[in-house]
XYZ file of C-alpha atoms in Angstrom:
367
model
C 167.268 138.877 -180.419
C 165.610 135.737 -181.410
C 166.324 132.469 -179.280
C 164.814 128.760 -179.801
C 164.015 126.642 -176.473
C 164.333 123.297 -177.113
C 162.465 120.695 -174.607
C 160.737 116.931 -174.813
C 158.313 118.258 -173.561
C 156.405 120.823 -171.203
C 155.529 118.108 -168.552
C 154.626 119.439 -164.747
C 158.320 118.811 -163.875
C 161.512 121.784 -162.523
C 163.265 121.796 -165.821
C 159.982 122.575 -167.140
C 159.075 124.990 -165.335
C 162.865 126.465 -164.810
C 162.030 126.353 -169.047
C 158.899 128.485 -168.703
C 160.016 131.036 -165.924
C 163.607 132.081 -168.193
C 160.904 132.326 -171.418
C 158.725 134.640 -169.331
C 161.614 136.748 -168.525
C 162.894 136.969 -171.357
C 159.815 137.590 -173.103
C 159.442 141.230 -170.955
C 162.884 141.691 -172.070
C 161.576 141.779 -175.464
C 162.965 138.702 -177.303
C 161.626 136.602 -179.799
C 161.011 132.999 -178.389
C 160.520 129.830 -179.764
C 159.791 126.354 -177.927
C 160.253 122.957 -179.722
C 159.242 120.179 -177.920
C 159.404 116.274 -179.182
C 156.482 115.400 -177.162
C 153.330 117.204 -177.594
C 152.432 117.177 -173.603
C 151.938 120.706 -171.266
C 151.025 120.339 -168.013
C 151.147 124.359 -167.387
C 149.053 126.650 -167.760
C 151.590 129.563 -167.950
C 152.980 128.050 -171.067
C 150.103 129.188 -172.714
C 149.541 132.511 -170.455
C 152.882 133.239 -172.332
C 151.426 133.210 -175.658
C 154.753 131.658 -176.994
C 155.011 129.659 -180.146
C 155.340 126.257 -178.871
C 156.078 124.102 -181.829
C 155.703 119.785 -181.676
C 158.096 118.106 -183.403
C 156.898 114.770 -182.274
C 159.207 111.483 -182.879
C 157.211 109.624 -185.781
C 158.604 105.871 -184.772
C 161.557 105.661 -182.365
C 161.705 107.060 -178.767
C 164.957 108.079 -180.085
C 164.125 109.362 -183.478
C 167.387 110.172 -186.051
C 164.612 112.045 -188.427
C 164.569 114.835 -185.596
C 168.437 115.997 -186.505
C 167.361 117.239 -190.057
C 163.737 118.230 -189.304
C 165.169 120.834 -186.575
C 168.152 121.701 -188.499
C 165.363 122.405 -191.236
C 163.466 124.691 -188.827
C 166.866 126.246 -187.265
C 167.308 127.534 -190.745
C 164.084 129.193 -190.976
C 163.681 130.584 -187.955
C 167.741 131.782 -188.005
C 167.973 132.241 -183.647
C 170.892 133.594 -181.939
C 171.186 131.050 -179.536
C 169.708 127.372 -179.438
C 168.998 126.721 -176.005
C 168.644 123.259 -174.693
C 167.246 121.317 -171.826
C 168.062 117.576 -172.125
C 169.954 115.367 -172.705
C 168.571 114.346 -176.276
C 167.496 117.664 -177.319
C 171.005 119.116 -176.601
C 172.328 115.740 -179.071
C 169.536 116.658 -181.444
C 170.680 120.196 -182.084
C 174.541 119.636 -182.170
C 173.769 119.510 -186.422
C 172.277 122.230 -186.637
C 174.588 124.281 -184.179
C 177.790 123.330 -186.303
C 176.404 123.835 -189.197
C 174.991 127.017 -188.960
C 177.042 128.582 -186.787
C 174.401 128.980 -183.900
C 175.906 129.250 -180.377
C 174.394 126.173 -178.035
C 173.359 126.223 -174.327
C 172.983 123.226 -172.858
C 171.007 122.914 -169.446
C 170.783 119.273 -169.326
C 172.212 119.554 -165.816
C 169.668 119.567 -163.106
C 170.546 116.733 -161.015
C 173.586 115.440 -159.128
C 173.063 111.896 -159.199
C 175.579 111.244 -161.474
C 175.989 106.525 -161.779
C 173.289 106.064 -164.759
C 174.105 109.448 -166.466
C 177.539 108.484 -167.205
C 177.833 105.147 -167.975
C 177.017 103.577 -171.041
C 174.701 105.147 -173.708
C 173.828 107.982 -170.854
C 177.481 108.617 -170.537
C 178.425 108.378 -174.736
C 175.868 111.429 -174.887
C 177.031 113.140 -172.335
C 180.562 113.709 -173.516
C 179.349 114.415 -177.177
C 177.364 116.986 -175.551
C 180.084 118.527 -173.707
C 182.161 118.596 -176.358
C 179.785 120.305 -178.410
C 177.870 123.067 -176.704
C 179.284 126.457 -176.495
C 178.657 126.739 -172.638
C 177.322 123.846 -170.189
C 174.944 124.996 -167.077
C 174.273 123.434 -164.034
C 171.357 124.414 -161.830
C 173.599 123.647 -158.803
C 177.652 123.949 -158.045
C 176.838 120.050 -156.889
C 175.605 119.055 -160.051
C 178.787 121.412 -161.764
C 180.800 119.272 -159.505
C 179.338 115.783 -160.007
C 179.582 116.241 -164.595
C 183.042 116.778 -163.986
C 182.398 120.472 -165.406
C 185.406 123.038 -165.441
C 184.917 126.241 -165.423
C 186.044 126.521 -169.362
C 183.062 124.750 -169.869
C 179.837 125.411 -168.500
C 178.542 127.698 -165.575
C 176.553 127.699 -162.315
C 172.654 129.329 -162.694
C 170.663 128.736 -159.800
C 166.683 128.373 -160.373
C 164.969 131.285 -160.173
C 160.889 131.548 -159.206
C 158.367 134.566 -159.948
C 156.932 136.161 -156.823
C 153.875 136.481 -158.546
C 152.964 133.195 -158.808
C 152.239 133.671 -154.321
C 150.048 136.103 -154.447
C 146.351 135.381 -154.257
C 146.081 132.372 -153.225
C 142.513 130.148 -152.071
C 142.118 130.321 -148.227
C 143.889 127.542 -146.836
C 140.438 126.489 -145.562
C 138.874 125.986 -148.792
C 142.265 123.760 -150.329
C 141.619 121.746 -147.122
C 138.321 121.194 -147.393
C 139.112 120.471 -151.605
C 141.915 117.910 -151.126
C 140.173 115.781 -147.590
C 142.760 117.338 -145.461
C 140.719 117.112 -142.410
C 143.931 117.266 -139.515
C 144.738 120.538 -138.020
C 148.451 120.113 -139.165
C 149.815 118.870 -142.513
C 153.146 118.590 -144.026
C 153.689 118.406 -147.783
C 155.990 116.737 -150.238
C 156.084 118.084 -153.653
C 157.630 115.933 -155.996
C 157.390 113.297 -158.787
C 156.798 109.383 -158.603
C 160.024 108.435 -159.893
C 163.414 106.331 -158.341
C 164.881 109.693 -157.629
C 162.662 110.815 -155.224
C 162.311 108.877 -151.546
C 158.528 108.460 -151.169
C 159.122 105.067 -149.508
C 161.142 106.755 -146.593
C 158.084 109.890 -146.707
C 155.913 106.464 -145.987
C 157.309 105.592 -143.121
C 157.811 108.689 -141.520
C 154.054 109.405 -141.988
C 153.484 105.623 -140.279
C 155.690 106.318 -137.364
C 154.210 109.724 -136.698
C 150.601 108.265 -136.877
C 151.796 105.414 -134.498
C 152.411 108.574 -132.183
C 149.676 111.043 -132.941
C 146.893 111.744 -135.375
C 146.398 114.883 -135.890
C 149.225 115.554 -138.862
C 148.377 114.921 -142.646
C 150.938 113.529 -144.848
C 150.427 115.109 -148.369
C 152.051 113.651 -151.602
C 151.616 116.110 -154.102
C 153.144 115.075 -157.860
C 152.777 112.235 -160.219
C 154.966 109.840 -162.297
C 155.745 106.109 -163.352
C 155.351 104.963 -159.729
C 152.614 106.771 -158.785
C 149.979 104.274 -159.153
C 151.883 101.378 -157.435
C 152.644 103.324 -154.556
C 148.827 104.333 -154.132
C 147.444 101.236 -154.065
C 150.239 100.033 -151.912
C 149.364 103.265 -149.097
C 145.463 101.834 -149.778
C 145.983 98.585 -148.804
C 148.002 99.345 -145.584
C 147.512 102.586 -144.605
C 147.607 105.367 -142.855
C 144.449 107.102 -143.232
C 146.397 110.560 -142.704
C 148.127 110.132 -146.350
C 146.671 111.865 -149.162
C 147.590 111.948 -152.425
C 147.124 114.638 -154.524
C 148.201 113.463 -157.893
C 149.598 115.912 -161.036
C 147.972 119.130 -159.789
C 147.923 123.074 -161.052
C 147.175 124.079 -157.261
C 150.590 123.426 -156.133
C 151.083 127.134 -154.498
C 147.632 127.022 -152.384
C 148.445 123.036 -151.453
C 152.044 124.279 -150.016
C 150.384 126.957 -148.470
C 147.608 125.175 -146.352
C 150.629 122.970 -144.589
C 153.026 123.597 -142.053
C 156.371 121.718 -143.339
C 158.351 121.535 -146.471
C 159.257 118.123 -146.718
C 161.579 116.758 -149.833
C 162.987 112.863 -149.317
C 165.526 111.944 -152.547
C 168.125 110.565 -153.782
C 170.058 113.149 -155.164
C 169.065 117.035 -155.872
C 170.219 119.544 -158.045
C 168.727 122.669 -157.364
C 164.588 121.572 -156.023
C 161.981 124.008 -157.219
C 160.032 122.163 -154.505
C 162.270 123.595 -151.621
C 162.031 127.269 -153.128
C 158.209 127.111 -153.153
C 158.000 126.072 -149.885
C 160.679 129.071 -148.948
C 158.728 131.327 -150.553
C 155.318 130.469 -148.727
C 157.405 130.936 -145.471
C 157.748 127.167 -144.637
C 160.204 125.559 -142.908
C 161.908 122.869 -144.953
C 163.180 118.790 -143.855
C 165.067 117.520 -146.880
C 167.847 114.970 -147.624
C 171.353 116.437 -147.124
C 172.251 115.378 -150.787
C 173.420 117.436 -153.857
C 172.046 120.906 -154.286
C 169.973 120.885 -151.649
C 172.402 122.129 -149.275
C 173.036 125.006 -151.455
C 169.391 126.386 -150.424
C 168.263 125.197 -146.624
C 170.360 126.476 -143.638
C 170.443 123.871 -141.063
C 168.828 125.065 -138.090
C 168.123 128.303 -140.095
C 165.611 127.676 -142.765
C 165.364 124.187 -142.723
C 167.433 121.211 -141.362
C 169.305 119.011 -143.546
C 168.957 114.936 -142.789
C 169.554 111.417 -143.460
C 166.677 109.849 -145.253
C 167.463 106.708 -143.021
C 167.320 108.253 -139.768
C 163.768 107.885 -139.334
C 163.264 108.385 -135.649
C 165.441 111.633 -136.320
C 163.182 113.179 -138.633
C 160.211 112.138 -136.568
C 161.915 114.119 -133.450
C 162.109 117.176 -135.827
C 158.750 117.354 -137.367
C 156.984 116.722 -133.866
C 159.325 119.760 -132.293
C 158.354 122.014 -135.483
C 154.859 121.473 -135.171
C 154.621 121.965 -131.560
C 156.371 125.283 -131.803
C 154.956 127.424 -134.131
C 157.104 130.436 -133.359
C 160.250 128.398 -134.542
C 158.155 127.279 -137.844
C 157.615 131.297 -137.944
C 161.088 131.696 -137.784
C 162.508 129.458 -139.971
C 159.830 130.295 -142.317
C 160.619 133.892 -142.790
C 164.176 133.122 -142.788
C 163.103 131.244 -145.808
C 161.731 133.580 -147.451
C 164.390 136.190 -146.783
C 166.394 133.329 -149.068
C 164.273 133.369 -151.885
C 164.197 137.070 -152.289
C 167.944 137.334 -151.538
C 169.490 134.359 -154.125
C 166.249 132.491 -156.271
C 164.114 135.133 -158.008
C 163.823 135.298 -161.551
C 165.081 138.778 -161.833
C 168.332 137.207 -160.449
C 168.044 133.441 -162.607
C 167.165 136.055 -166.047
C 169.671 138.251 -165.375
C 172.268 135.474 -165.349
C 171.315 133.865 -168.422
C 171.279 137.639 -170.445
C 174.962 137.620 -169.254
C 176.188 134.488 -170.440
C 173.943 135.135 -173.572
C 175.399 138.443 -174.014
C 179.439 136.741 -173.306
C 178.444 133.719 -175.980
C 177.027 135.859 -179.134
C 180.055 138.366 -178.288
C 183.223 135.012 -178.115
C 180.445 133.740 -181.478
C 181.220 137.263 -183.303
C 184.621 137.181 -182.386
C 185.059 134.033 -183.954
């Protein structure tokens, strides 16, 4: 069976990497994969470990570039997939064309958030309903994110991420990523995510400020990158404290989670966090904002505990009581783990997504 991914890009982000995990799958289930992608940018290495046509299809003048409707209509009709299988909101619009036209069933995976204001109003929002409208089946990463689209179940389906085991195995001594990255403190905690509105980094600030007020033996790491990443480093430079490192866009993301002791993720709005499943699956115990999909993953008081980003002095009170009881951290952090293996591998994610491929050719043929 031949199906055609269709991405901006291959950027170091979860629908990226959600992207690459389904192609690998799928790949040792023997189909024939293509990737388009309208900006030429990978930031993984696995794309390439795949050995999977990845084929640019770059926009020539506008960020929103009409030329892209024929010129992967054009390649739809070469190439001839079973399924088109989108993840974005323009890439989905881009391949409604060629979809109608030549009778190809459409996924659409734009869904991986459930912060719903900017995504449907105005041009966000016209997009979204043509979408909708359009696409054989809708998927959500996250029965929050379902619920926030307005999805019914006539219309799209729940898939929850899914990571490779694999990618935990093997990892540098936690000495040596220490040592690598200036993490000089005998504890750290860790926030994986990207510089961007959605993500709380100012709130990540302060709890790393009042914790240093307190002690100062806990790093605060900050590993990801994005449009605010620059501003907020030269803003932590200029005030402080000396305890928060940034690590920037990194390939090393597995041995940094591994060499801390907390699982922290501060947002605005989740759909289903890859961050929170890597720290699971190194056995961490996770601190994130009770918001979205989140809750969907951590336990509270299990695996994790759920909180509110502006209850500062509450967070403080359970980072200090983690790290000073390491059998709890233990505890939560195989309970973690048990998670993973139970609900987010991507045996389980593939195995979905063959399903609703197998459902959607089978209601196509019927047609």
């Amino acid at each position: 069976m031949r199906i055609l991914f269709f991405a901006e890009s291959l950027i170091g982000g979860g629908t990226e990497r959600r992207l690459l995990e389904l192609a690998g799958y799928l790949k040792n289930n023997r189909w024939d994969i293509k990737i388009v992608i309208t900006d030429n940018i990978i930031h993984y290495d696995y794309a390439f470990q795949l050995k999977i046509p990845i084929i640019p299809m770059e926009r020539k003048v506008l960020k929103k570039d009409p030329t892209i409707f024929f010129r992967f209509y054009r390649f739809c009709k070469r190439f001839r997939p079973h399924i088109i299988h989108t993840w974005g909101k323009m890439t989905t619009f881009y391949a409604i064309p060629a979809s109608l036209l030549l009778n190809i069933p459409l996924v659409n995976s734009q869904v991986a958030d459930a912060t719903i204001k900017e995504n449907l109003q105005g041009f966000n929002g016209f997009i979204w309903r043509i979408n909708k409208r359009f696409a054989s089946v809708n998927v959500a990463n996250s029965q929050a994110g379902f619920n926030a689209y307005g999805l019914k179940s006539s219309q799209g389906r729940v898939i929850h991420n899914g990571i490779r085991s694999q990618r935990f195995e093997n990892l540098t001594s936690k000495q040596m990523v220490k040592q690598k990255y200036g993490i000089q403190t005998p504890y750290a905690v860790v926030m994986v995510a990207s510089f961007t509105e959605k993500k709380d980094y100012h709130a990540y600030l302060t709890l790393s400020r009042e914790i240093y007020n307190i002690r100062k033996d806990i790093s605060f790491v900050a590993a990801g990158h994005g449009p605010l990443y620059e501003a907020f480093r030269d803003k932590v430079s200029a005030k402080g404290p000396e305890t928060f490192i940034f690590i920037g866009r990194t390939n090393d993301v597995e041995d940094i989670i591994n060499c801390c002791d907390i699982g922290i993720l501060l947002s605005h709005g989740e759909g289903m966090s890859n961050a929170i499943l890597e720290y699971m699956a190194l056995k961490k115990p996770v601190i994130a904002t009770n918001a979205g999909g989140t809750k969907e993953i951590v336990k509270n008081g299990v695996n994790g505990y759920l909180i509110d980003n502006k209850n500062i002095n509450g967070i403080v009170s359970l980072l200090i009581d983690l790290i000073e009881n390491p059998n709890k951290r233990e505890e939560m952090g195989e309970a973690g783990r048990k998670t993973i293996n139970r609900f987010f591998t991507v045996e389980k994610m593939g195995a979905a997504f063959l399903d609703l491929y197998e459902i959607i050719l089978e209601n196509n043929n019927l047609n």
